[in-house]
Amino acid sequence: MHVIDSHTGGEPTRVVFSEGPQLGDGPLSARAEQLATQHRAWYRSVLLEPRGQVAMVGALLVEPTDVRCVTGVIYFDVDAVLGMCGHGTIGLVVTLAHAGHIGPGTHYIETPVGVVEVALAEDRHTVTVTNVESYRSQAKVAVDVAGLGTVSGDVAFGGNWFFLVDPSPVPVQASHIASLTQATIAVREALVEQGIAGENAGVIDHIIFYGPSPSAHSKNFVLCPDNAYDRSPCGTGSSARLACLAAEGLLAPGQEIVLESVIGSTYRCSYRLGEQGRVVPSITGQAYVMAQSHLVFAEQDPFRAGIELAH
Ligand code: PYC
């Protein structure tokens, strides 16, 4: 299996170029559903230790249905198939350029939630993703969380469903990553228990806590479905954040802000107005290719499917 690994603001992406499961030629949303329900062991084996690492997101290249697109892609982490992934798209574009498939300029990529526009700069590292339309579906939702009490947050879509809490009940600092992880998991569990979801029962599988930053608009901690935290400021999470700020009247179309991750990496973010008052986010970040390899799955290897630890 030929893969290229990159990182975007510290968050790794593994692009799978060959030997993925056969998913047919239907809509990408149906192929993503098939990957999620019929090929869980396969996608976990690509990312789990010792072959992969805890924060890694996979990007399976598939034939697009939209002829404008340079490729289709289905993103996944160890625990879930994702609707879209912002850091993964920045990593994918830099990877496609590294492999000689595209050059600087504007391109289109098809994801399970829609087509995104990407612009690769001449430096071949800086990418702007114009994401799918993003929106806040519920504001100031109160949730009772074990160990934290009542926590209030917004529910918003940025390609995945998010619960965004500002201000964070735990300091958003790298020295607090263990307690931030514990607290955001508790919030996600409480949302499930209390039946709080996105539109059409969309599962809220990403939680974001916000704190102040001396040099950016805000600093975030993002819990992903597999309980790893996003080392980048999270492209789909930043899109959801833009939708919430726009809905509150706190950010005008075209106004640019910098969003910072818990480890200090940044995205430049802005939006234009889309339909029905939704926002069309622009997320700019940098990615770097780190490795180009062939994954080997030896028959005799007792850990060929990865180290399976319950969490
Ligand atoms: O950047 O959208 C993102 C993302 C989702 C999960 C990890 N990164």
Tab-separated table of C-alpha atoms and ligand atoms in Angstrom:
chain	number	residue	atom	x	y	z
A	1	MET	CA	0.000	0.000	0.000
A	2	HIS	CA	1.618	3.240	-1.169
A	3	VAL	CA	1.193	6.109	1.317
A	4	ILE	CA	2.584	9.615	1.767
A	5	ASP	CA	2.589	11.174	5.241
A	6	SER	CA	2.465	14.902	5.881
A	7	HIS	CA	1.626	17.142	8.788
A	8	THR	CA	-0.445	20.319	8.897
A	9	GLY	CA	0.341	22.469	11.911
A	10	GLY	CA	1.618	19.321	13.648
A	11	GLU	CA	-1.435	17.163	12.799
A	12	PRO	CA	-0.489	14.172	10.630
A	13	THR	CA	-2.273	12.986	7.463
A	14	ARG	CA	-1.579	9.668	5.710
A	15	VAL	CA	-2.717	9.726	2.063
A	16	VAL	CA	-3.466	6.228	0.727
A	17	PHE	CA	-2.724	6.019	-3.012
A	18	SER	CA	-3.257	2.307	-3.632
A	19	GLU	CA	-4.807	-0.909	-2.318
A	20	GLY	CA	-7.788	0.651	-0.595
A	21	PRO	CA	-11.045	-1.350	-0.411
A	22	GLN	CA	-13.323	-1.410	-3.468
A	23	LEU	CA	-16.171	1.035	-2.716
A	24	GLY	CA	-17.803	1.231	-6.159
A	25	ASP	CA	-18.601	4.422	-8.044
A	26	GLY	CA	-21.643	5.767	-6.179
A	27	PRO	CA	-21.900	9.120	-4.383
A	28	LEU	CA	-18.967	9.727	-2.023
A	29	SER	CA	-21.346	9.862	0.956
A	30	ALA	CA	-22.447	6.275	0.162
A	31	ARG	CA	-18.843	5.132	-0.315
A	32	ALA	CA	-17.909	6.738	3.027
A	33	GLU	CA	-20.797	4.881	4.689
A	34	GLN	CA	-19.538	1.649	3.148
A	35	LEU	CA	-15.995	2.321	4.411
A	36	ALA	CA	-17.393	3.009	7.892
A	37	THR	CA	-19.618	-0.047	8.113
A	38	GLN	CA	-17.789	-2.717	6.076
A	39	HIS	CA	-14.087	-1.879	6.267
A	40	ARG	CA	-13.491	-0.748	9.851
A	41	ALA	CA	-10.638	-3.220	10.416
A	42	TRP	CA	-8.941	-1.995	7.217
A	43	TYR	CA	-8.994	1.696	8.044
A	44	ARG	CA	-7.941	1.091	11.637
A	45	SER	CA	-4.967	-1.008	10.489
A	46	VAL	CA	-3.683	1.918	8.395
A	47	LEU	CA	-3.528	4.271	11.397
A	48	LEU	CA	-3.122	2.221	14.566
A	49	GLU	CA	0.243	1.869	16.261
A	50	PRO	CA	2.818	0.490	15.557
A	51	ARG	CA	2.247	1.300	11.838
A	52	GLY	CA	0.581	4.621	12.489
A	53	GLN	CA	0.239	6.936	15.437
A	54	VAL	CA	-2.538	8.157	17.651
A	55	ALA	CA	-3.269	11.550	16.060
A	56	MET	CA	-3.072	10.416	12.434
A	57	VAL	CA	-5.934	10.964	9.980
A	58	GLY	CA	-6.119	8.828	6.832
A	59	ALA	CA	-7.116	10.096	3.390
A	60	LEU	CA	-8.266	7.388	0.991
A	61	LEU	CA	-8.137	8.600	-2.613
A	62	VAL	CA	-11.156	7.575	-4.710
A	63	GLU	CA	-12.506	8.421	-8.157
A	64	PRO	CA	-14.540	11.652	-7.993
A	65	THR	CA	-18.054	11.811	-9.466
A	66	ASP	CA	-17.599	15.509	-10.294
A	67	VAL	CA	-15.371	15.882	-13.369
A	68	ARG	CA	-13.989	19.220	-12.119
A	69	CYS	CA	-12.228	17.467	-9.262
A	70	VAL	CA	-8.593	16.319	-9.266
A	71	THR	CA	-9.594	13.529	-6.881
A	72	GLY	CA	-12.207	12.307	-4.481
A	73	VAL	CA	-11.174	11.612	-0.895
A	74	ILE	CA	-12.623	9.918	2.158
A	75	TYR	CA	-11.041	10.877	5.486
A	76	PHE	CA	-10.965	8.683	8.569
A	77	ASP	CA	-9.391	8.542	11.996
A	78	VAL	CA	-8.936	5.405	14.068
A	79	ASP	CA	-12.507	5.530	15.298
A	80	ALA	CA	-14.668	7.121	12.606
A	81	VAL	CA	-15.021	8.007	8.948
A	82	LEU	CA	-15.166	11.806	8.713
A	83	GLY	CA	-17.406	13.983	6.546
A	84	MET	CA	-14.544	16.319	5.747
A	85	CYS	CA	-11.145	17.219	7.196
A	86	GLY	CA	-9.539	20.640	6.866
A	87	HIS	CA	-6.009	19.820	7.974
A	88	GLY	CA	-6.234	16.637	5.904
A	89	THR	CA	-7.200	18.620	2.803
A	90	ILE	CA	-4.247	20.998	3.273
A	91	GLY	CA	-1.998	17.932	3.698
A	92	LEU	CA	-3.567	16.205	0.681
A	93	VAL	CA	-2.986	19.195	-1.619
A	94	VAL	CA	0.686	19.505	-0.587
A	95	THR	CA	1.035	15.722	-1.000
A	96	LEU	CA	-0.516	15.746	-4.493
A	97	ALA	CA	1.921	18.517	-5.465
A	98	HIS	CA	4.845	16.581	-3.962
A	99	ALA	CA	3.831	13.533	-6.028
A	100	GLY	CA	3.650	15.663	-9.196
A	101	HIS	CA	-0.134	15.351	-9.675
A	102	ILE	CA	-0.936	19.077	-9.354
A	103	GLY	CA	0.911	22.391	-9.312
A	104	PRO	CA	0.262	25.763	-7.692
A	105	GLY	CA	-3.165	27.220	-8.511
A	106	THR	CA	-6.813	26.466	-7.892
A	107	HIS	CA	-8.201	22.923	-7.860
A	108	TYR	CA	-11.319	21.091	-6.683
A	109	ILE	CA	-11.557	18.053	-4.416
A	110	GLU	CA	-14.680	15.976	-3.793
A	111	THR	CA	-15.460	14.866	-0.230
A	112	PRO	CA	-18.465	13.009	1.215
A	113	VAL	CA	-20.042	16.345	2.263
A	114	GLY	CA	-19.400	18.186	-1.003
A	115	VAL	CA	-16.805	19.698	-3.324
A	116	VAL	CA	-14.200	22.006	-1.778
A	117	GLU	CA	-12.037	24.493	-3.638
A	118	VAL	CA	-8.323	24.526	-2.789
A	119	ALA	CA	-5.615	27.006	-3.762
A	120	LEU	CA	-1.972	25.960	-3.556
A	121	ALA	CA	0.492	28.860	-3.306
A	122	GLU	CA	3.783	29.060	-5.229
A	123	ASP	CA	5.683	27.971	-2.089
A	124	ARG	CA	3.912	24.547	-2.458
A	125	HIS	CA	3.218	24.473	1.298
A	126	THR	CA	0.524	27.102	1.821
A	127	VAL	CA	-3.027	26.048	0.980
A	128	THR	CA	-6.346	27.871	1.249
A	129	VAL	CA	-9.382	25.596	1.543
A	130	THR	CA	-12.764	27.070	0.667
A	131	ASN	CA	-14.874	24.699	2.697
A	132	VAL	CA	-18.469	23.537	2.364
A	133	GLU	CA	-21.150	25.884	3.754
A	134	SER	CA	-21.023	25.939	7.523
A	135	TYR	CA	-23.651	26.959	10.067
A	136	ARG	CA	-24.654	27.075	13.705
A	137	SER	CA	-27.729	24.963	14.403
A	138	GLN	CA	-28.152	25.647	18.165
A	139	ALA	CA	-26.805	28.406	20.415
A	140	LYS	CA	-25.968	28.317	24.131
A	141	VAL	CA	-27.040	24.735	24.776
A	142	ALA	CA	-26.654	23.822	28.463
A	143	VAL	CA	-25.369	20.337	29.206
A	144	ASP	CA	-24.801	18.724	32.624
A	145	VAL	CA	-21.342	17.185	32.634
A	146	ALA	CA	-19.982	14.813	35.287
A	147	GLY	CA	-17.160	16.528	37.161
A	148	LEU	CA	-17.678	19.891	35.403
A	149	GLY	CA	-21.258	20.908	36.213
A	150	THR	CA	-23.284	22.806	33.625
A	151	VAL	CA	-21.369	23.612	30.467
A	152	SER	CA	-22.833	25.864	27.778
A	153	GLY	CA	-21.895	25.599	24.112
A	154	ASP	CA	-22.997	26.016	20.497
A	155	VAL	CA	-23.741	23.200	18.054
A	156	ALA	CA	-22.337	23.912	14.586
A	157	PHE	CA	-21.485	22.167	11.326
A	158	GLY	CA	-18.200	22.762	9.494
A	159	GLY	CA	-18.047	19.514	7.509
A	160	ASN	CA	-18.359	17.538	10.784
A	161	TRP	CA	-20.577	18.300	13.799
A	162	PHE	CA	-19.014	20.249	16.679
A	163	PHE	CA	-19.906	21.391	20.193
A	164	LEU	CA	-18.008	24.631	20.838
A	165	VAL	CA	-17.451	25.852	24.401
A	166	ASP	CA	-16.163	29.393	25.001
A	167	PRO	CA	-14.788	30.042	27.565
A	168	SER	CA	-13.228	26.683	28.342
A	169	PRO	CA	-13.721	25.331	31.886
A	170	VAL	CA	-10.065	24.141	31.771
A	171	PRO	CA	-7.126	26.391	30.757
A	172	VAL	CA	-6.384	25.863	27.042
A	173	GLN	CA	-2.667	25.276	27.444
A	174	ALA	CA	-0.397	22.422	26.379
A	175	SER	CA	0.387	21.660	30.039
A	176	HIS	CA	-3.333	20.839	30.531
A	177	ILE	CA	-3.770	18.442	27.595
A	178	ALA	CA	-4.567	15.434	29.828
A	179	SER	CA	-7.313	17.262	31.735
A	180	LEU	CA	-8.622	18.927	28.542
A	181	THR	CA	-8.917	15.462	26.979
A	182	GLN	CA	-10.754	14.099	30.019
A	183	ALA	CA	-13.124	17.086	30.180
A	184	THR	CA	-13.972	17.106	26.462
A	185	ILE	CA	-14.656	13.345	26.519
A	186	ALA	CA	-17.012	13.940	29.466
A	187	VAL	CA	-18.819	16.668	27.463
A	188	ARG	CA	-19.192	14.386	24.426
A	189	GLU	CA	-20.582	11.584	26.616
A	190	ALA	CA	-23.037	14.000	28.248
A	191	LEU	CA	-24.253	15.217	24.836
A	192	VAL	CA	-25.032	11.627	23.845
A	193	GLU	CA	-26.743	10.862	27.177
A	194	GLN	CA	-28.847	14.045	26.969
A	195	GLY	CA	-29.808	13.456	23.306
A	196	ILE	CA	-28.104	16.593	21.975
A	197	ALA	CA	-27.166	16.227	18.299
A	198	GLY	CA	-26.699	18.140	15.071
A	199	GLU	CA	-29.370	18.506	12.406
A	200	ASN	CA	-30.872	15.247	11.113
A	201	ALA	CA	-29.526	13.536	14.248
A	202	GLY	CA	-25.937	14.264	13.140
A	203	VAL	CA	-23.619	12.829	15.782
A	204	ILE	CA	-21.521	15.490	17.529
A	205	ASP	CA	-18.190	13.699	17.582
A	206	HIS	CA	-15.853	16.718	17.898
A	207	ILE	CA	-15.705	18.965	20.984
A	208	ILE	CA	-13.834	22.299	21.093
A	209	PHE	CA	-12.844	24.355	24.128
A	210	TYR	CA	-11.624	27.952	23.598
A	211	GLY	CA	-9.306	30.122	25.654
A	212	PRO	CA	-7.433	33.386	25.147
A	213	SER	CA	-4.269	33.710	23.078
A	214	PRO	CA	-1.770	36.586	23.325
A	215	SER	CA	-1.206	36.582	19.546
A	216	ALA	CA	-4.355	35.137	17.934
A	217	HIS	CA	-8.139	35.576	18.102
A	218	SER	CA	-8.356	32.514	20.387
A	219	LYS	CA	-6.620	29.267	21.208
A	220	ASN	CA	-8.453	25.957	20.936
A	221	PHE	CA	-8.379	22.386	22.121
A	222	VAL	CA	-10.185	20.020	19.745
A	223	LEU	CA	-11.189	16.496	20.728
A	224	CYS	CA	-11.506	14.172	17.718
A	225	PRO	CA	-13.734	11.042	17.519
A	226	ASP	CA	-10.813	8.741	18.387
A	227	ASN	CA	-10.102	10.720	21.607
A	228	ALA	CA	-6.882	12.175	20.178
A	229	TYR	CA	-6.630	15.966	20.157
A	230	ASP	CA	-6.082	17.909	16.953
A	231	ARG	CA	-2.563	19.319	16.873
A	232	SER	CA	-3.739	21.810	14.227
A	233	PRO	CA	-6.498	24.380	14.906
A	234	CYS	CA	-8.864	21.957	13.017
A	235	GLY	CA	-10.096	23.091	9.605
A	236	THR	CA	-13.669	21.890	9.995
A	237	GLY	CA	-13.682	23.129	13.609
A	238	SER	CA	-12.438	26.549	12.484
A	239	SER	CA	-15.257	26.564	9.909
A	240	ALA	CA	-17.789	25.829	12.659
A	241	ARG	CA	-16.171	28.600	14.756
A	242	LEU	CA	-16.565	31.106	11.895
A	243	ALA	CA	-20.244	30.140	11.604
A	244	CYS	CA	-20.773	30.772	15.342
A	245	LEU	CA	-18.910	34.118	15.325
A	246	ALA	CA	-20.901	35.212	12.255
A	247	ALA	CA	-24.198	34.172	13.872
A	248	GLU	CA	-23.307	36.193	17.012
A	249	GLY	CA	-22.452	39.250	14.882
A	250	LEU	CA	-18.851	39.083	16.135
A	251	LEU	CA	-17.155	38.683	12.742
A	252	ALA	CA	-17.993	40.373	9.442
A	253	PRO	CA	-17.656	38.726	6.020
A	254	GLY	CA	-14.100	39.154	4.714
A	255	GLN	CA	-12.657	39.981	8.142
A	256	GLU	CA	-9.645	37.741	8.799
A	257	ILE	CA	-8.772	36.187	12.153
A	258	VAL	CA	-6.020	33.834	13.261
A	259	LEU	CA	-7.087	30.728	15.166
A	260	GLU	CA	-4.454	28.915	17.212
A	261	SER	CA	-4.213	25.275	18.298
A	262	VAL	CA	-3.291	24.100	21.778
A	263	ILE	CA	0.284	23.448	20.547
A	264	GLY	CA	0.535	26.927	18.973
A	265	SER	CA	0.040	26.216	15.242
A	266	THR	CA	-2.235	28.644	13.394
A	267	TYR	CA	-4.736	29.046	10.533
A	268	ARG	CA	-5.808	32.307	8.915
A	269	CYS	CA	-9.592	32.212	8.651
A	270	SER	CA	-12.349	34.289	7.081
A	271	TYR	CA	-15.678	33.729	5.384
A	272	ARG	CA	-18.047	35.005	2.748
A	273	LEU	CA	-21.796	34.728	2.955
A	274	GLY	CA	-23.395	31.705	1.350
A	275	GLU	CA	-27.012	30.783	0.978
A	276	GLN	CA	-29.624	31.003	3.779
A	277	GLY	CA	-27.266	33.033	5.970
A	278	ARG	CA	-24.696	30.231	6.075
A	279	VAL	CA	-20.981	30.953	5.805
A	280	VAL	CA	-18.457	29.775	3.235
A	281	PRO	CA	-15.189	29.492	5.198
A	282	SER	CA	-11.665	30.077	3.881
A	283	ILE	CA	-8.982	28.355	5.924
A	284	THR	CA	-5.298	28.925	5.148
A	285	GLY	CA	-2.517	26.782	6.595
A	286	GLN	CA	0.742	25.059	5.741
A	287	ALA	CA	1.606	21.386	5.360
A	288	TYR	CA	4.888	19.519	4.929
A	289	VAL	CA	5.499	16.040	3.540
A	290	MET	CA	7.366	13.833	6.038
A	291	ALA	CA	7.542	10.347	4.533
A	292	GLN	CA	6.758	8.318	1.479
A	293	SER	CA	6.397	4.607	2.126
A	294	HIS	CA	4.888	1.244	1.329
A	295	LEU	CA	2.946	-0.230	4.227
A	296	VAL	CA	3.547	-3.956	4.699
A	297	PHE	CA	0.995	-6.268	6.355
A	298	ALA	CA	2.996	-9.479	7.003
A	299	GLU	CA	0.862	-12.618	7.495
A	300	GLN	CA	2.944	-13.736	10.518
A	301	ASP	CA	2.832	-10.333	12.247
A	302	PRO	CA	0.679	-10.676	15.410
A	303	PHE	CA	0.071	-6.900	15.264
A	304	ARG	CA	-0.573	-6.671	11.510
A	305	ALA	CA	-3.991	-5.115	12.207
A	306	GLY	CA	-2.472	-2.678	14.729
A	307	ILE	CA	-2.507	-2.616	18.517
A	308	GLU	CA	-6.167	-2.740	19.553
A	309	LEU	CA	-6.612	-1.020	22.912
A	310	ALA	CA	-10.066	-0.208	24.228
A	311	HIS	CA	-10.409	3.428	25.259
B	1	PYC	O1	-8.854	19.695	10.370
B	1	PYC	O2	-10.979	19.345	10.006
B	1	PYC	C1	-9.905	19.037	10.518
B	1	PYC	C2	-9.824	17.831	11.362
B	1	PYC	C3	-10.838	17.011	11.738
B	1	PYC	C4	-10.270	16.014	12.526
B	1	PYC	C5	-8.928	16.254	12.625
B	1	PYC	N1	-8.672	17.370	11.899
